[in-house]
GROMACS .gro file of C-alpha atoms in nm:
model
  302
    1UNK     CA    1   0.785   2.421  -5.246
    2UNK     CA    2   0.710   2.650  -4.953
    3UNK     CA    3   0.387   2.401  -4.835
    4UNK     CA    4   0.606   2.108  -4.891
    5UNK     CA    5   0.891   2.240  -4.682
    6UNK     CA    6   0.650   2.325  -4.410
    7UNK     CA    7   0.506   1.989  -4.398
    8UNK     CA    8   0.866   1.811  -4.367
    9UNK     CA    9   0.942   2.057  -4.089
   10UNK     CA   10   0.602   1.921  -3.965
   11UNK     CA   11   0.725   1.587  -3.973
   12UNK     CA   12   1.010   1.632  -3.811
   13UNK     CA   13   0.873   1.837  -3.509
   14UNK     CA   14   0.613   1.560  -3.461
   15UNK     CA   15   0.909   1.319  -3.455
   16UNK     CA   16   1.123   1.458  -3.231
   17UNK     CA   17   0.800   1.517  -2.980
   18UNK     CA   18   0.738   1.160  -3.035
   19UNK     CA   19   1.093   1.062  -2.970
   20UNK     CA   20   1.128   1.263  -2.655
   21UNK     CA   21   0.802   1.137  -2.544
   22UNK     CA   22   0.950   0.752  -2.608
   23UNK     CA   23   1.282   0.907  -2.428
   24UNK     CA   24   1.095   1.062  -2.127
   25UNK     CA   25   0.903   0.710  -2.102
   26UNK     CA   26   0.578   0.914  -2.147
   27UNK     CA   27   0.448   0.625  -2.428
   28UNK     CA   28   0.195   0.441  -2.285
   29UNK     CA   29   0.046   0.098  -2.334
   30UNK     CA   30  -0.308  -0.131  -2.326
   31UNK     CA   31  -0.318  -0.403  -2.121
   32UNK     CA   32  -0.687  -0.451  -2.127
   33UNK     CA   33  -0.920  -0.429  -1.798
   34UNK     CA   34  -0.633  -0.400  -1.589
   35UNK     CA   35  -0.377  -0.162  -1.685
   36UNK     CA   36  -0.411   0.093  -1.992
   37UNK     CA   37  -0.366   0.454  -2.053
   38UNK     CA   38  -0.020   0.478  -1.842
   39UNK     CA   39   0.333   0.402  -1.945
   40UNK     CA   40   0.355   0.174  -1.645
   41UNK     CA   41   0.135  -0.054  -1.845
   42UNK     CA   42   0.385  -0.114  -2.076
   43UNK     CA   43   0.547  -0.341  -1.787
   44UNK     CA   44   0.449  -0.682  -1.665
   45UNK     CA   45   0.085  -0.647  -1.488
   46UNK     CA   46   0.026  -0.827  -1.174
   47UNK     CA   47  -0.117  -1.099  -1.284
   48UNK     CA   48   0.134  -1.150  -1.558
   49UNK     CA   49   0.406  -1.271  -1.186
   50UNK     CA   50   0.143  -1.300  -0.922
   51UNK     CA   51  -0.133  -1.589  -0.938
   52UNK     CA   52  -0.447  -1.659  -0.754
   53UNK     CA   53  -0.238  -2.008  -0.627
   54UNK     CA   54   0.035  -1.793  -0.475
   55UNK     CA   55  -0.201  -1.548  -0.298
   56UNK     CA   56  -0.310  -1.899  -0.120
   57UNK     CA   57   0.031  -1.968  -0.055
   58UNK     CA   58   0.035  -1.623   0.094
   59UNK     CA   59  -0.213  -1.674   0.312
   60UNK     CA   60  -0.321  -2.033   0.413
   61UNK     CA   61  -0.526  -2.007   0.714
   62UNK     CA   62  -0.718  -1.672   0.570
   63UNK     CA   63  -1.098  -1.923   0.574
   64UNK     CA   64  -0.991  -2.159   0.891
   65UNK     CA   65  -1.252  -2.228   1.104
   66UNK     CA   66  -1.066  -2.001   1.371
   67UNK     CA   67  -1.034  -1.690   1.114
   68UNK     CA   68  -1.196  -1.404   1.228
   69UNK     CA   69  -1.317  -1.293   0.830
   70UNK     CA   70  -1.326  -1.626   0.696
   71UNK     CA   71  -1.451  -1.569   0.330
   72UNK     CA   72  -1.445  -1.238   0.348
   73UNK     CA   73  -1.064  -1.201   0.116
   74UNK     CA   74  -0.990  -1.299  -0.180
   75UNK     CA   75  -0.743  -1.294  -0.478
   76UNK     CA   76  -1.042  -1.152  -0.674
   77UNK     CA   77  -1.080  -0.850  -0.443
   78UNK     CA   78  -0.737  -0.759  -0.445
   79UNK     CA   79  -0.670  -0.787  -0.806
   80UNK     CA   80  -0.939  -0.573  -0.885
   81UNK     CA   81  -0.795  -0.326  -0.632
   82UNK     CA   82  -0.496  -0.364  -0.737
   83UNK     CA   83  -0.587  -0.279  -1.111
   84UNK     CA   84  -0.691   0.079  -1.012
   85UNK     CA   85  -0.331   0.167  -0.904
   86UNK     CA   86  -0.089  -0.026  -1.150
   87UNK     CA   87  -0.134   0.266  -1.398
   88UNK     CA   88   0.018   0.446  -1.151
   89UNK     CA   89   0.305   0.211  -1.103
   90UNK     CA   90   0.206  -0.021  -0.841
   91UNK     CA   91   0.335  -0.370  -0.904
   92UNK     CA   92   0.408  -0.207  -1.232
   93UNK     CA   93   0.723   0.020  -1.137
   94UNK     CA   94   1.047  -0.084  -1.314
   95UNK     CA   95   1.124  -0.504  -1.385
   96UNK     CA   96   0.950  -0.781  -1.305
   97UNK     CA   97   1.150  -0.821  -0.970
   98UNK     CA   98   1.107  -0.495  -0.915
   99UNK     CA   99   0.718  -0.599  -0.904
  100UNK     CA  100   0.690  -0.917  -0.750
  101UNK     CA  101   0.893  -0.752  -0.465
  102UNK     CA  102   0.615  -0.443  -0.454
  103UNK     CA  103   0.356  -0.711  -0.413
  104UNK     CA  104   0.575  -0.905  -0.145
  105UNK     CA  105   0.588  -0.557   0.045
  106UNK     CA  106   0.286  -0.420   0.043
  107UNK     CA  107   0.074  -0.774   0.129
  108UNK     CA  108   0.347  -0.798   0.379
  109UNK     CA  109   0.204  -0.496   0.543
  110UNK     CA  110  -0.161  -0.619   0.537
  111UNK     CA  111  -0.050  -0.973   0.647
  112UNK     CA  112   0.110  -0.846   0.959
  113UNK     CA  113  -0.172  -0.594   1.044
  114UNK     CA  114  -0.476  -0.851   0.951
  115UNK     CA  115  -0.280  -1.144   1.118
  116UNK     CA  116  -0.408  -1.397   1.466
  117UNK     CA  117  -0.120  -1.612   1.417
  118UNK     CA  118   0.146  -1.650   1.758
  119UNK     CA  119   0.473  -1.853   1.783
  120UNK     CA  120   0.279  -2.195   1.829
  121UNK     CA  121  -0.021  -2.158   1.558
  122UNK     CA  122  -0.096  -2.462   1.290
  123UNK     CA  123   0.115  -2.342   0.995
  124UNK     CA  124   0.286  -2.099   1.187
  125UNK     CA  125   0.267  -1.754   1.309
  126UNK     CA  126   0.294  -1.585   0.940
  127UNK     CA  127   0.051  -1.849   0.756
  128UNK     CA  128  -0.264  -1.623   0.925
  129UNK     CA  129  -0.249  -1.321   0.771
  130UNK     CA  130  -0.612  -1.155   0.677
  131UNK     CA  131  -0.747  -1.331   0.986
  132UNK     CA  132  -0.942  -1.008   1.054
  133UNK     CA  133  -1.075  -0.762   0.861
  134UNK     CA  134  -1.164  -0.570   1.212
  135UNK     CA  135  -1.089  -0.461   1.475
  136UNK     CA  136  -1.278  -0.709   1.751
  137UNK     CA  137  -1.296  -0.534   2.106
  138UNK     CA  138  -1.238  -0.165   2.004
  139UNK     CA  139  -1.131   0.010   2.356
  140UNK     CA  140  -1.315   0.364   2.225
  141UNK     CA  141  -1.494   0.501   1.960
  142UNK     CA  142  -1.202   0.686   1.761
  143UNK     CA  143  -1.384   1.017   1.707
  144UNK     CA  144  -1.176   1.325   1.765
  145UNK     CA  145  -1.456   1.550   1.835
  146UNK     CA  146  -1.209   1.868   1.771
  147UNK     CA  147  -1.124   1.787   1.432
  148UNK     CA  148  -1.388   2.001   1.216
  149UNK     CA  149  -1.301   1.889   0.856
  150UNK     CA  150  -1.419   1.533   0.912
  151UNK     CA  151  -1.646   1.604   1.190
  152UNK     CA  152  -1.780   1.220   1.353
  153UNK     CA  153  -2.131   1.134   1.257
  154UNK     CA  154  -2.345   1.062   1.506
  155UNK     CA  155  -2.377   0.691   1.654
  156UNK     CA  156  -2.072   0.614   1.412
  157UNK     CA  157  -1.711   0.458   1.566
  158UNK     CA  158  -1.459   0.439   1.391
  159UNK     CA  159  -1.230   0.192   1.510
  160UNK     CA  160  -0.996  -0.017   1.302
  161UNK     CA  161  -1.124  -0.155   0.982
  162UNK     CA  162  -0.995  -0.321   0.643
  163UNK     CA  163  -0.653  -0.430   0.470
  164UNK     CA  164  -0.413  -0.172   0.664
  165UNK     CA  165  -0.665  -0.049   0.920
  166UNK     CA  166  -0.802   0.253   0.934
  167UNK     CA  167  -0.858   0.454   1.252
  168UNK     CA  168  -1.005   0.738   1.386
  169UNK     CA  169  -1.281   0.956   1.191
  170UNK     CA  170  -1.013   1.216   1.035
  171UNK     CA  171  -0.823   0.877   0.847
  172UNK     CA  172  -1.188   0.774   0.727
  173UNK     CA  173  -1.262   1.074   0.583
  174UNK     CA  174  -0.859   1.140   0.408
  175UNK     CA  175  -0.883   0.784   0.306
  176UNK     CA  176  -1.289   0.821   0.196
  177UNK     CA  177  -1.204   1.151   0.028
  178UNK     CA  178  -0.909   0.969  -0.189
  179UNK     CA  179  -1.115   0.621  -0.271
  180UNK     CA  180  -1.417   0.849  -0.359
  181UNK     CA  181  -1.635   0.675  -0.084
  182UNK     CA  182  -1.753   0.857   0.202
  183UNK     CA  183  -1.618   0.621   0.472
  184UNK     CA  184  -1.666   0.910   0.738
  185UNK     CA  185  -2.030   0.818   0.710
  186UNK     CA  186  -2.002   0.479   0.606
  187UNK     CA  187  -1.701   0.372   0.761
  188UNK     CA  188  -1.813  -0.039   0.786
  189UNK     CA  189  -1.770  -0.043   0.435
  190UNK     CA  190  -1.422  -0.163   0.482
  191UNK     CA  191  -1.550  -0.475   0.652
  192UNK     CA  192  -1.856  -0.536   0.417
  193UNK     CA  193  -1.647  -0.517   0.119
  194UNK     CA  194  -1.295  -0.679   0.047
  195UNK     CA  195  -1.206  -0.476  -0.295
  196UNK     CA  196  -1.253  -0.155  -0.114
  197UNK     CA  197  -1.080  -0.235   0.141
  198UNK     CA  198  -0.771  -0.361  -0.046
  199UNK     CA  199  -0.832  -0.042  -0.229
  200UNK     CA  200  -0.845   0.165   0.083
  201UNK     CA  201  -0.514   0.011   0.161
  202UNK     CA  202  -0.306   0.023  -0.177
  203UNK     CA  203  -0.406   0.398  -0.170
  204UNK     CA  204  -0.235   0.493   0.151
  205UNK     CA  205   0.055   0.317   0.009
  206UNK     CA  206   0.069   0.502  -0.311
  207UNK     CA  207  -0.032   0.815  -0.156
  208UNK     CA  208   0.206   1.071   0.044
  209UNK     CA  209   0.038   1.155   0.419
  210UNK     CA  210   0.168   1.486   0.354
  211UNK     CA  211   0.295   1.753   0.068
  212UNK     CA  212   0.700   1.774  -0.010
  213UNK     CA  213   0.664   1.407   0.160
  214UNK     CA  214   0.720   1.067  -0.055
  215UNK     CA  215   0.475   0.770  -0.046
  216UNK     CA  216   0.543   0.411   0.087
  217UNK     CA  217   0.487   0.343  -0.322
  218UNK     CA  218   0.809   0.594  -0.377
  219UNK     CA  219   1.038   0.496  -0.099
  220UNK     CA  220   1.010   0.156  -0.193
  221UNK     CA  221   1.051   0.141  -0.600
  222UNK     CA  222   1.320   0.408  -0.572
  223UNK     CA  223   1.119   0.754  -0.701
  224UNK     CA  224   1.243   0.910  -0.348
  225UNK     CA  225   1.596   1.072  -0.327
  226UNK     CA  226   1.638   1.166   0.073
  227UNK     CA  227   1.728   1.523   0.157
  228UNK     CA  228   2.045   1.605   0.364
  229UNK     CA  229   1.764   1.601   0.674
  230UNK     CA  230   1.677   1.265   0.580
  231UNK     CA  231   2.006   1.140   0.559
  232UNK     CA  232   2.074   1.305   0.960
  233UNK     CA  233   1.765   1.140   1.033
  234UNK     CA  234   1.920   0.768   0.880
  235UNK     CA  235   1.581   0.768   0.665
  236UNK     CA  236   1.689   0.571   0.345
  237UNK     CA  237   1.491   0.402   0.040
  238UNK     CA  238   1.402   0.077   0.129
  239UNK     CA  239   1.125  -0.110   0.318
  240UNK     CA  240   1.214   0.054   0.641
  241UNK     CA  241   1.099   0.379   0.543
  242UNK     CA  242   0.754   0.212   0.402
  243UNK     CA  243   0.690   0.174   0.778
  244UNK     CA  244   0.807   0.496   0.875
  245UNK     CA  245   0.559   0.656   0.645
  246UNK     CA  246   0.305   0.411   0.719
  247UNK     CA  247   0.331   0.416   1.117
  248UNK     CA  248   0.535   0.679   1.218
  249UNK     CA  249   0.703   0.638   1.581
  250UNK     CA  250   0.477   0.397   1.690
  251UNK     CA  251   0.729   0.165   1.524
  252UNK     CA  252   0.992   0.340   1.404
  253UNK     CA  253   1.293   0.496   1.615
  254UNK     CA  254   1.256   0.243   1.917
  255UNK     CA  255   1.506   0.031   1.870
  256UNK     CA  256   1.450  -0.356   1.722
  257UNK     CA  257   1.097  -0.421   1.864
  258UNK     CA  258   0.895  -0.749   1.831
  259UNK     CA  259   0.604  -0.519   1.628
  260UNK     CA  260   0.856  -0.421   1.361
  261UNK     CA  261   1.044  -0.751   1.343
  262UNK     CA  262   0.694  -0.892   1.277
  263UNK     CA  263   0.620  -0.688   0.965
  264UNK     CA  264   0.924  -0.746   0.828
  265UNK     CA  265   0.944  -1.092   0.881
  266UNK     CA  266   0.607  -1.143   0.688
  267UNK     CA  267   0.750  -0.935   0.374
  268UNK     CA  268   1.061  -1.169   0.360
  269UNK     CA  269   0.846  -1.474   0.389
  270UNK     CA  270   0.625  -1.370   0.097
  271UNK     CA  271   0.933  -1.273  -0.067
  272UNK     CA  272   1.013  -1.677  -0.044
  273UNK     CA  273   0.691  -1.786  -0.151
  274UNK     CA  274   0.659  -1.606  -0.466
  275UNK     CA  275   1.004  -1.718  -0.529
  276UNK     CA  276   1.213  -1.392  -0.532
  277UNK     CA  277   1.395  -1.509  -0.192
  278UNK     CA  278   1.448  -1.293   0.133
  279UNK     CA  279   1.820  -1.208   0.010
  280UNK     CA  280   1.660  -0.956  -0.210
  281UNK     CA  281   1.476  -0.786   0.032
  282UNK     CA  282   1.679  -0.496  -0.026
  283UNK     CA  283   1.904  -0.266   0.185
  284UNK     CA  284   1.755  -0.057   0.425
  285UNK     CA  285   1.510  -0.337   0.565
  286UNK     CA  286   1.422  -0.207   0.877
  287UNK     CA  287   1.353   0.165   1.061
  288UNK     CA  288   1.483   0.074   1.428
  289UNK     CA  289   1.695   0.393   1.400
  290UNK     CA  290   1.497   0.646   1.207
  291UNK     CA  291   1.369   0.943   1.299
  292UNK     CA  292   0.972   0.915   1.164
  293UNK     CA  293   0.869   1.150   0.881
  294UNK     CA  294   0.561   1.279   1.133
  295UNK     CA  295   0.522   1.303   1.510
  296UNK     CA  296   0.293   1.047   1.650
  297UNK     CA  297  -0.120   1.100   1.679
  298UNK     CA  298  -0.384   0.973   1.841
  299UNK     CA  299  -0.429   0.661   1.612
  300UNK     CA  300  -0.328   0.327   1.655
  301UNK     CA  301  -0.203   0.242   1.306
  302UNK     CA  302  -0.367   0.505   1.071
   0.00000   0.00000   0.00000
């Protein structure tokens, strides 16, 4: 009697675990090669909403003869990218919408940094996004010869490179560091090879610049809850803060500027292609009157 009583009590202890592991939404699914092990998979993947037809759509002119990095992306690349991060919630955070809109925001991002379009280009100006995948006439080298953690190797610069480009030899090693490539030493991988760059770039988007601090990822999907300080410095969730975290006050705080305006008219318009429209592009859209998480650096972008 005593052994079978113990094993019921078993029973029951593993149920209730199980049950407050189904509650706490700590169950996790299999989606194959691109999402498993997470409970994020248990949501619609990427590809499940987002097709290799509507990353054309996305970006038309990518392979025009006038393209700086013609053939270099790809809806390949990014997917695979992509897949590394959705068991962490990228694309895979909350409802399909919820997704789709992800997607929209974070290519929105890479089309406005990668883009050569202007007001009077064939398609128009936000039909050339990933026109470069580099910077073309760097004005200096980038290396900050005081930092000592990620010292500059020699005969290396390390001007802007890849999806959301990366600058300066400090970024290259923080971004090499998290990517588990040592870009601080081989920093033209991001222009020799689209998946790590798209990788490069979905990892400063999941990733918080600095401790107590939220990610782009978090702002975005709704994981961050601002702090009285945030509220005094009108930092809200919403795709305004993804460019505060992103680019600090070299955007954010100055009023409407053409260089914000830009990025935020490419997420809207890729909101519209995939068919979510720009009236859901959230509250909160821009950060004209933040205060940025971070003082500004040295970098450009990065």
């Amino acid at each position: 009697m005593a052994r079978a009583a113990s094993f019921l009590l078993l029973l029951t202890l593993l149920a209730a675990a199980d049950a407050r592991r189904q509650k706490d939404g700590e169950n996790a699914c299999d989606k194959g090669w691109e999402c498993s092990g997470s409970r994020f998979c248990c949501n619609e993947t990427i590809t499940d909403y987002f097709k290799a037809y509507q990353f054309e759509e996305l970006f038309p002119k990518r392979n025009d003869s006038l393209a700086h990095a013609a053939g270099f992306w790809d809806y390949r690349a990014f997917i695979t990218a992509a897949a590394l991060f959705e068991p962490r919630g990228f694309g895979t955070t909350g409802g399909k919408e919820m997704g789709m809109k992800e997607v929209a925001a974070f290519l929105g991002h890479v089309g406005a940094k990668t883009s050569c379009g202007y007001s009077g280009a064939t398609n128009g100006s936000l039909a050339w996004g990933l026109c470069y995948k580099r910077e073309l006439s760097p004005s200096q080298s980038y290396c900050d010869d005081s930092n000592e953690l990620y010292r500059c190797a020699e005969g290396v610069e390390y001007y802007g490179r890849g999806a959301l480009p990366v600058y300066w030899n400090y970024n290259y090693g923080i971004v090499g560091k998290g990517i588990k490539q040592d870009l601080l030493n081989h920093p033209d991988l991001l222009e020799q090879n689209a998946t790590l760059a798209f990788e490069a770039a979905i990892w400063r988007w999941m990733t918080p610049m600095k401790r107590r601090q939220p990610s782009a990822h978090d702002v975005f999907v709704g994981n961050w809850k601002p702090t009285k300080k945030d509220t005094l410095s009108k930092r809200y969730p919403g795709f305004g803060a993804t460019m505060n975290i992103l680019y600090g006050d070299l955007i954010c705080g100055k009023g409407t500027i053409d260089r914000m305006n830009v990025i935020v008219s490419h997420y809207q318009h890729y909101l519209n292609l995939m068919g979510v429209g720009d009236q859901q592009s959230g509250d909160n859209l821009d950060c004209a009157d933040q205060v940025p998480f971070n003082p500004s650096s040295k970098n450009p972008d990065s």
